[in-house]
Backbone as CSV, one residue per row, in Angstrom:
resi,resn,N_x,N_y,N_z,CA_x,CA_y,CA_z,C_x,C_y,C_z
1,UNK,31.829,-93.897,91.100,31.095,-93.280,89.999,32.086,-92.804,88.946
2,UNK,31.789,-93.029,87.697,32.675,-92.660,86.606,32.223,-91.346,85.993
3,UNK,33.167,-90.365,85.839,32.847,-89.098,85.203,32.904,-89.255,83.689
4,UNK,31.908,-88.761,83.037,31.828,-88.886,81.590,31.949,-87.521,80.951
5,UNK,32.672,-87.426,79.857,32.778,-86.184,79.079,32.391,-86.490,77.656
6,UNK,31.860,-85.515,76.991,31.406,-85.726,75.616,31.776,-84.532,74.768
7,UNK,32.073,-84.774,73.511,32.348,-83.717,72.551,31.187,-83.675,71.561
8,UNK,30.592,-82.507,71.414,29.408,-82.373,70.576,29.801,-81.781,69.239
9,UNK,29.319,-82.379,68.169,29.553,-81.848,66.825,28.215,-81.590,66.163
10,UNK,28.176,-80.573,65.352,26.964,-80.256,64.605,27.350,-79.969,63.171
11,UNK,26.373,-79.978,62.308,26.582,-79.632,60.910,26.008,-78.255,60.655
12,UNK,26.848,-77.322,60.103,26.415,-75.968,59.797,26.353,-75.770,58.298
13,UNK,25.317,-75.081,57.854,25.165,-74.765,56.431,26.044,-73.576,56.096
14,UNK,26.930,-73.680,55.108,27.832,-72.588,54.756,27.196,-71.599,53.811
15,UNK,25.920,-71.728,53.524,25.223,-70.779,52.648,25.213,-71.217,51.191
16,UNK,25.995,-72.193,50.835,26.043,-72.649,49.442,25.445,-74.020,49.251
17,UNK,24.691,-74.463,50.256,24.064,-75.771,50.144,24.912,-76.882,50.712
18,UNK,26.138,-76.573,51.153,27.035,-77.558,51.713,26.992,-77.484,53.239
19,UNK,27.240,-78.605,53.865,27.244,-78.660,55.318,28.635,-78.986,55.815
20,UNK,29.008,-78.359,56.906,30.355,-78.541,57.469,30.218,-78.973,58.912
21,UNK,30.960,-79.993,59.295,30.928,-80.484,60.661,31.798,-79.601,61.551
22,UNK,31.222,-79.122,62.645,31.921,-78.206,63.530,31.950,-78.786,64.931
23,UNK,33.107,-78.823,65.535,33.272,-79.253,66.922,32.959,-78.067,67.821
24,UNK,31.876,-78.155,68.585,31.449,-77.028,69.409,32.467,-76.714,70.494
25,UNK,33.165,-77.731,71.014,34.182,-77.480,72.037,35.287,-76.598,71.489
26,UNK,35.776,-76.882,70.250,36.824,-76.079,69.638,36.324,-74.684,69.330
27,UNK,35.075,-74.575,68.871,34.511,-73.270,68.539,34.399,-72.391,69.773
28,UNK,33.923,-72.995,70.882,33.802,-72.240,72.134,35.167,-71.802,72.649
29,UNK,36.190,-72.666,72.473,37.527,-72.327,72.949,38.086,-71.150,72.178
30,UNK,37.873,-71.095,70.857,38.334,-69.975,70.042,37.657,-68.681,70.468
31,UNK,36.348,-68.762,70.750,35.628,-67.579,71.192,36.152,-67.100,72.541
32,UNK,36.457,-68.044,73.452,36.997,-67.672,74.756,38.360,-67.009,74.624
33,UNK,39.209,-67.563,73.730,40.542,-66.974,73.520,40.418,-65.562,72.968
34,UNK,39.499,-65.363,72.021,39.311,-64.029,71.432,38.834,-63.032,72.486
35,UNK,37.869,-63.463,73.302,37.353,-62.582,74.353,38.443,-62.256,75.361
36,UNK,39.274,-63.249,75.710,40.346,-63.032,76.684,41.361,-62.017,76.166
37,UNK,41.777,-62.156,74.887,42.748,-61.224,74.308,42.174,-59.819,74.222
38,UNK,40.896,-59.727,73.836,40.258,-58.415,73.745,40.159,-57.760,75.111
39,UNK,39.862,-58.560,76.133,39.739,-58.039,77.492,41.062,-57.477,77.984
40,UNK,42.176,-58.161,77.655,43.496,-57.679,78.072,43.778,-56.311,77.481
41,UNK,43.490,-56.141,76.174,43.735,-54.860,75.510,42.872,-53.763,76.114
42,UNK,41.608,-54.082,76.399,40.713,-53.086,76.993,41.192,-52.691,78.377
43,UNK,41.607,-53.671,79.181,42.076,-53.377,80.535,43.334,-52.529,80.515
44,UNK,44.238,-52.759,79.535,45.429,-51.928,79.419,45.050,-50.480,79.148
45,UNK,44.081,-50.283,78.247,43.633,-48.928,77.957,42.985,-48.272,79.152
46,UNK,42.150,-49.031,79.871,41.490,-48.486,81.061,42.508,-48.147,82.124
47,UNK,43.504,-49.041,82.317,44.522,-48.803,83.337,45.301,-47.538,83.040
48,UNK,45.690,-47.330,81.753,46.423,-46.109,81.407,45.565,-44.883,81.644
49,UNK,44.280,-44.955,81.277,43.389,-43.808,81.449,43.233,-43.455,82.916
50,UNK,43.109,-44.462,83.770,42.882,-44.216,85.184,44.115,-43.661,85.880
51,UNK,45.315,-43.987,85.388,46.526,-43.580,86.082,47.239,-42.426,85.401
52,UNK,46.596,-41.812,84.384,47.297,-40.834,83.573,47.158,-39.398,84.066
53,UNK,46.488,-39.148,85.219,46.370,-37.780,85.719,47.745,-37.207,86.026
54,UNK,48.593,-37.978,86.668,49.978,-37.583,86.929,50.800,-38.861,86.938
55,UNK,51.458,-39.139,85.819,52.130,-40.421,85.637,53.557,-40.215,85.159
56,UNK,54.477,-40.997,85.720,55.880,-40.939,85.312,56.263,-42.223,84.590
57,UNK,56.924,-42.062,83.451,57.357,-43.199,82.644,58.873,-43.241,82.575
58,UNK,59.414,-44.438,82.534,60.845,-44.639,82.346,61.137,-44.657,80.850
59,UNK,62.157,-43.919,80.435,62.487,-43.792,79.019,63.784,-44.539,78.711
60,UNK,63.769,-45.313,77.637,64.951,-46.052,77.203,65.495,-45.450,75.908
61,UNK,66.792,-45.560,75.747,67.438,-45.112,74.516,66.992,-46.009,73.366
62,UNK,66.656,-45.427,72.191,66.250,-46.260,71.055,67.288,-47.320,70.714
63,UNK,66.803,-48.561,70.493,67.645,-49.702,70.113,68.639,-50.101,71.202
64,UNK,68.442,-49.581,72.418,69.292,-49.963,73.539,68.407,-50.242,74.745
65,UNK,68.952,-50.920,75.748,68.128,-51.374,76.855,68.341,-50.565,78.128
66,UNK,69.202,-49.540,78.106,69.433,-48.819,79.351,68.572,-47.561,79.426
67,UNK,68.299,-47.171,80.653,67.423,-46.026,80.908,68.195,-44.730,80.708
68,UNK,67.586,-43.773,80.003,68.230,-42.478,79.795,67.458,-41.332,80.439
69,UNK,66.246,-41.584,80.882,65.499,-40.486,81.480,64.108,-40.878,81.909
70,UNK,63.315,-39.864,82.260,61.936,-40.070,82.684,61.041,-39.009,82.050
71,UNK,59.762,-39.314,81.999,58.775,-38.349,81.534,57.575,-38.391,82.472
72,UNK,57.187,-37.232,82.985,56.004,-37.118,83.829,54.924,-36.363,83.073
73,UNK,53.763,-36.980,82.968,52.627,-36.371,82.280,51.607,-35.888,83.306
74,UNK,51.285,-34.619,83.219,50.245,-34.009,84.049,49.062,-33.703,83.132
75,UNK,48.121,-34.645,83.060,47.019,-34.499,82.113,46.042,-33.410,82.537
76,UNK,45.999,-33.075,83.816,45.094,-32.016,84.272,45.540,-30.647,83.769
77,UNK,46.857,-30.432,83.684,47.395,-29.156,83.214,47.928,-29.229,81.792
78,UNK,47.775,-30.393,81.139,48.210,-30.578,79.741,49.703,-30.303,79.570
79,UNK,50.512,-30.923,80.434,51.960,-30.708,80.402,52.685,-32.049,80.488
80,UNK,53.745,-32.188,79.688,54.665,-33.319,79.804,56.048,-32.776,80.139
81,UNK,56.679,-33.334,81.163,57.983,-32.881,81.652,58.990,-34.009,81.443
82,UNK,59.959,-33.783,80.551,60.906,-34.828,80.161,62.301,-34.487,80.654
83,UNK,62.964,-35.468,81.286,64.335,-35.307,81.757,65.194,-36.414,81.149
84,UNK,66.184,-36.026,80.367,67.092,-36.980,79.727,68.496,-36.759,80.276
85,UNK,69.121,-37.831,80.756,70.476,-37.749,81.298,71.376,-38.681,80.498
86,UNK,72.149,-38.080,79.602,73.021,-38.861,78.720,74.295,-38.076,78.424
87,UNK,75.014,-37.705,79.492,76.276,-36.993,79.334,76.079,-35.629,78.706
88,UNK,76.889,-35.328,77.694,76.795,-34.027,77.021,75.503,-33.892,76.225
89,UNK,74.779,-34.989,76.046,73.522,-34.948,75.308,72.315,-34.811,76.232
90,UNK,72.544,-34.462,77.495,71.448,-34.326,78.448,70.577,-33.123,78.101
91,UNK,69.293,-33.247,78.420,68.356,-32.165,78.135,67.127,-32.291,79.017
92,UNK,66.439,-31.176,79.186,65.119,-31.144,79.815,64.158,-30.511,78.815
93,UNK,62.974,-31.081,78.686,61.999,-30.571,77.727,60.626,-30.483,78.368
94,UNK,59.957,-29.355,78.132,58.581,-29.152,78.576,57.667,-29.096,77.355
95,UNK,56.646,-29.945,77.342,55.578,-29.872,76.350,54.377,-29.246,77.053
96,UNK,54.117,-27.983,76.796,52.994,-27.292,77.429,51.887,-27.122,76.388
97,UNK,50.962,-28.074,76.371,49.897,-28.041,75.381,48.859,-26.977,75.698
98,UNK,48.740,-26.583,76.961,47.785,-25.545,77.331,48.169,-24.207,76.700
99,UNK,49.492,-23.920,76.642,49.974,-22.667,76.049,50.406,-22.846,74.595
100,UNK,50.592,-24.110,74.174,50.914,-24.366,72.771,52.386,-24.260,72.427
101,UNK,53.279,-24.521,73.410,54.723,-24.392,73.156,55.501,-25.573,73.730
102,UNK,56.638,-25.816,73.089,57.632,-26.778,73.579,58.915,-26.018,73.850
103,UNK,59.534,-26.277,74.991,60.821,-25.663,75.323,61.809,-26.755,75.708
104,UNK,63.005,-26.677,75.142,64.065,-27.636,75.433,65.297,-26.908,75.961
105,UNK,65.794,-27.373,77.075,67.040,-26.848,77.639,68.147,-27.845,77.354
106,UNK,69.102,-27.433,76.510,70.250,-28.276,76.183,71.391,-27.958,77.142
107,UNK,71.830,-28.932,77.887,72.886,-28.704,78.864,74.198,-28.345,78.193
108,UNK,74.454,-28.911,77.005,75.723,-28.665,76.322,75.838,-27.225,75.830
109,UNK,74.710,-26.571,75.578,74.724,-25.204,75.058,74.310,-24.170,76.097
110,UNK,73.814,-24.620,77.224,73.368,-23.709,78.278,72.408,-22.663,77.723
111,UNK,71.413,-23.157,77.027,70.417,-22.284,76.407,69.106,-23.035,76.298
112,UNK,68.019,-22.284,76.042,66.692,-22.860,75.841,66.238,-22.613,74.408
113,UNK,65.530,-23.573,73.875,65.041,-23.506,72.499,63.530,-23.728,72.521
114,UNK,62.803,-22.799,71.922,61.346,-22.791,72.036,60.700,-22.872,70.658
115,UNK,59.668,-23.686,70.559,58.932,-23.830,69.306,57.448,-23.970,69.596
116,UNK,56.623,-23.571,68.626,55.184,-23.742,68.757,54.803,-25.197,68.472
117,UNK,53.759,-25.647,69.134,53.256,-26.993,68.901,52.388,-26.993,67.641
118,UNK,52.790,-27.814,66.683,52.032,-27.966,65.443,51.557,-29.421,65.383
119,UNK,50.242,-29.630,65.394,49.695,-30.986,65.427,49.993,-31.782,64.168
120,UNK,50.508,-31.121,63.134,50.855,-31.853,61.912,52.068,-32.748,62.128
121,UNK,52.950,-32.381,63.034,54.133,-33.217,63.267,54.447,-33.435,64.746
122,UNK,53.685,-32.832,65.661,53.871,-33.072,67.090,52.680,-33.861,67.611
123,UNK,52.894,-35.032,68.205,51.770,-35.818,68.745,51.060,-35.068,69.870
124,UNK,49.802,-35.413,70.092,49.067,-34.839,71.205,49.595,-35.409,72.520
125,UNK,49.220,-34.786,73.619,49.640,-35.276,74.936,49.119,-36.689,75.169
126,UNK,47.896,-36.961,74.755,47.326,-38.297,74.918,48.100,-39.326,74.104
127,UNK,48.514,-38.956,72.903,49.278,-39.882,72.068,50.650,-40.167,72.674
128,UNK,51.314,-39.133,73.177,52.622,-39.337,73.806,52.492,-40.242,75.023
129,UNK,51.452,-40.002,75.833,51.237,-40.845,77.004,50.945,-42.287,76.637
130,UNK,50.128,-42.483,75.623,49.802,-43.847,75.197,51.037,-44.563,74.657
131,UNK,51.840,-43.856,73.845,53.054,-44.462,73.302,54.038,-44.816,74.419
132,UNK,54.198,-43.933,75.400,55.092,-44.208,76.518,54.612,-45.418,77.307
133,UNK,53.310,-45.518,77.503,52.735,-46.658,78.215,52.974,-47.953,77.454
134,UNK,52.770,-47.930,76.140,52.980,-49.117,75.324,54.441,-49.546,75.330
135,UNK,55.341,-48.576,75.183,56.774,-48.910,75.168,57.182,-49.551,76.493
136,UNK,56.676,-48.999,77.597,57.068,-49.480,78.919,56.419,-50.824,79.238
137,UNK,55.188,-51.033,78.771,54.452,-52.260,79.082,54.848,-53.426,78.187
138,UNK,54.975,-53.153,76.891,55.247,-54.225,75.937,56.724,-54.630,75.898
139,UNK,57.610,-53.769,76.413,59.046,-54.067,76.445,59.619,-54.303,75.058
140,UNK,59.180,-53.527,74.087,59.685,-53.657,72.725,60.497,-52.427,72.348
141,UNK,61.347,-52.585,71.345,62.194,-51.498,70.868,61.543,-50.864,69.638
142,UNK,61.416,-49.548,69.661,60.799,-48.820,68.561,61.762,-47.742,68.062
143,UNK,61.595,-47.359,66.836,62.333,-46.223,66.298,61.479,-44.971,66.482
144,UNK,62.016,-43.932,67.097,61.208,-42.745,67.354,60.962,-41.943,66.082
145,UNK,59.900,-41.167,66.099,59.647,-40.200,65.046,60.568,-39.007,65.275
146,UNK,61.181,-38.494,64.214,62.089,-37.364,64.334,61.495,-36.113,63.696
147,UNK,61.624,-35.007,64.405,61.226,-33.698,63.910,62.476,-32.838,63.817
148,UNK,62.753,-32.296,62.633,63.943,-31.476,62.418,63.578,-30.004,62.518
149,UNK,64.310,-29.290,63.356,64.082,-27.853,63.547,65.431,-27.143,63.544
150,UNK,65.402,-25.821,63.332,66.650,-25.064,63.345,66.447,-23.719,64.034
151,UNK,67.560,-23.171,64.513,67.558,-21.846,65.128,68.612,-20.976,64.451
152,UNK,68.421,-19.685,64.521,69.362,-18.740,63.922,70.435,-18.389,64.942
153,UNK,71.690,-18.698,64.623,72.783,-18.386,65.543,72.911,-16.873,65.714
154,UNK,73.277,-16.442,66.916,73.436,-15.022,67.198,72.131,-14.263,67.295
155,UNK,71.026,-14.987,67.401,69.719,-14.330,67.436,68.949,-14.749,68.691
156,UNK,69.616,-14.735,69.831,68.989,-15.131,71.084,68.401,-13.918,71.792
157,UNK,67.564,-14.186,72.784,66.986,-13.120,73.600,66.702,-13.675,74.988
158,UNK,66.506,-12.786,75.945,66.165,-13.193,77.303,64.686,-12.911,77.545
159,UNK,64.026,-13.862,78.206,62.594,-13.746,78.408,62.212,-12.602,79.330
160,UNK,61.085,-11.970,79.011,60.537,-10.937,79.878,59.138,-11.364,80.328
161,UNK,58.455,-10.485,81.037,57.142,-10.824,81.583,56.165,-11.217,80.479
162,UNK,56.221,-10.492,79.365,55.328,-10.796,78.254,55.609,-12.178,77.681
163,UNK,56.898,-12.512,77.534,57.265,-13.825,77.014,56.767,-14.940,77.928
164,UNK,56.993,-14.789,79.230,56.606,-15.844,80.166,55.093,-15.991,80.241
165,UNK,54.376,-14.902,80.063,52.916,-14.992,80.025,52.471,-15.816,78.815
166,UNK,53.194,-15.645,77.702,52.873,-16.396,76.483,53.266,-17.862,76.601
167,UNK,54.463,-18.120,77.141,54.989,-19.485,77.189,54.479,-20.284,78.383
168,UNK,54.089,-19.617,79.462,53.587,-20.325,80.634,54.625,-20.504,81.724
169,UNK,54.125,-20.782,82.937,54.983,-20.886,84.130,55.971,-22.041,84.054
170,UNK,55.553,-23.158,83.465,56.443,-24.321,83.401,57.681,-24.027,82.558
171,UNK,57.484,-23.377,81.423,58.621,-23.029,80.569,59.446,-21.918,81.204
172,UNK,58.800,-20.990,81.880,59.549,-19.945,82.594,60.474,-20.569,83.635
173,UNK,59.964,-21.546,84.373,60.770,-22.218,85.394,61.970,-22.930,84.775
174,UNK,61.792,-23.475,83.593,62.861,-24.207,82.919,63.908,-23.276,82.324
175,UNK,63.477,-22.155,81.760,64.353,-21.342,80.911,64.740,-19.974,81.471
176,UNK,64.166,-19.552,82.574,64.435,-18.206,83.083,65.927,-18.031,83.382
177,UNK,66.492,-16.929,82.895,67.908,-16.639,83.099,68.814,-17.195,82.024
178,UNK,68.263,-17.951,81.076,69.050,-18.527,79.985,68.707,-17.825,78.674
179,UNK,69.654,-17.756,77.744,69.323,-17.213,76.413,68.311,-18.113,75.712
180,UNK,67.355,-17.497,75.028,66.300,-18.224,74.341,66.490,-18.127,72.830
181,UNK,66.227,-19.224,72.153,66.251,-19.265,70.695,64.912,-19.796,70.200
182,UNK,64.382,-19.165,69.172,63.147,-19.655,68.564,63.485,-20.701,67.495
183,UNK,62.734,-21.779,67.515,62.944,-22.860,66.560,61.877,-22.835,65.477
184,UNK,62.278,-23.185,64.257,61.343,-23.319,63.143,61.556,-24.676,62.492
185,UNK,60.492,-25.210,61.924,60.557,-26.506,61.259,61.484,-26.424,60.061
186,UNK,62.255,-27.488,59.836,63.204,-27.505,58.722,63.340,-28.926,58.184
187,UNK,64.140,-29.064,57.155,64.482,-30.361,56.597,65.825,-30.821,57.170
188,UNK,66.083,-32.117,57.205,67.382,-32.589,57.696,68.521,-32.007,56.873
189,UNK,69.534,-31.424,57.511,70.660,-30.863,56.755,71.554,-31.962,56.204
190,UNK,72.406,-31.592,55.266,73.334,-32.570,54.708,74.348,-33.029,55.760
191,UNK,74.754,-32.104,56.606,75.697,-32.431,57.677,74.973,-32.288,59.005
192,UNK,74.760,-33.397,59.702,74.000,-33.384,60.954,74.909,-33.438,62.188
193,UNK,76.197,-33.324,61.991,77.123,-33.462,63.118,76.938,-32.348,64.140
194,UNK,76.504,-31.186,63.706,76.330,-30.083,64.639,74.950,-30.021,65.260
195,UNK,74.098,-30.989,64.976,72.728,-30.991,65.508,72.676,-31.678,66.869
196,UNK,71.759,-31.239,67.700,71.571,-31.820,69.032,70.249,-32.558,69.080
197,UNK,70.247,-33.687,69.774,69.052,-34.515,69.879,68.381,-34.278,71.226
198,UNK,67.082,-33.945,71.201,66.311,-33.757,72.428,64.953,-34.432,72.242
199,UNK,63.980,-34.054,73.068,62.646,-34.622,72.942,62.424,-35.779,73.890
200,UNK,61.698,-36.796,73.421,61.332,-37.953,74.242,61.987,-39.192,73.656
201,UNK,63.001,-39.761,74.317,63.681,-40.939,73.774,62.704,-42.065,73.440
202,UNK,62.921,-42.660,72.280,62.147,-43.808,71.808,60.718,-43.457,71.415
203,UNK,60.371,-42.158,71.454,59.016,-41.741,71.068,59.058,-40.597,70.068
204,UNK,59.654,-39.464,70.461,59.707,-38.294,69.596,61.067,-37.622,69.727
205,UNK,61.872,-37.698,68.688,63.163,-37.039,68.678,63.054,-35.650,68.081
206,UNK,63.543,-34.642,68.802,63.584,-33.270,68.288,65.043,-32.969,67.945
207,UNK,65.334,-32.883,66.660,66.698,-32.665,66.182,66.913,-31.169,65.973
208,UNK,67.725,-30.562,66.832,67.923,-29.122,66.831,69.228,-28.793,66.117
209,UNK,69.129,-28.041,65.016,70.291,-27.715,64.209,70.463,-26.189,64.132
210,UNK,71.694,-25.772,63.963,72.016,-24.341,63.892,72.039,-23.871,62.452
211,UNK,71.392,-22.739,62.204,71.434,-22.107,60.887,72.364,-20.893,61.002
212,UNK,73.546,-21.006,60.458,74.539,-19.944,60.597,74.529,-18.981,59.418
213,UNK,73.640,-19.167,58.468,73.617,-18.300,57.283,72.948,-16.965,57.602
C-alpha cells in the first residue's frame, strides 16, 4: 500500500478585493512554532514562581564567566541574602523588604552600611528574583544597574535594641557588634577610587562612597 500526502492551498481575501494563495501546511506550522515558543516562556515563569519560596541563585561577575557569590531569596519572609566572595571586595548584603532596609557588610572595612529601600531605584524582591532566574537560565551577560550612595566618615554608631527592632533580625545577625553607617542616595563622585562595590553582581550594584566633608 502506498502512503499519500497532500498539501492544501486556499485563497484568502485580504480585505481589498484581492485574493492570496495560502499554504495551510505552512500556516499551521507557523502557528505551532508560535504556540511552542509562548509555552516555553510561560513554563519558565511558572517554574520560577513554584520554586521561589526559598531559592538560591549562582551569581556571576558582570562581563565575566566566573562565579563570585550566591543569593538566596526567602519569598515568605521577603528577604534576599547575598554573599559575594571576591578577595578584598567581598561583602554580605541583606535585602529585608518586610522591614524596608538594606544592610551591607564590607569585609575590607569591617563595618555595616544601612539604607532604606526606595522603590524608585531599588527593584522589588520579585524583580530581583526574576532577573536572577533569567541571568542563570539564559546564560547571557548583562550590565547591572548601579545605585550610588554615600556615608559620612566618623559618624558611625553601634546598634541597640531599638535599632534592631527597626532593622529586623536578619540585619541584626549580619551587623551586630560592628560599627554601623547610614547610607543616603547620591550622585557618582568625580573620583570613584575610594568607593566600594556591593549588592547583587550582574543585577544591582550598590556603590558605597565616603563623604569626608
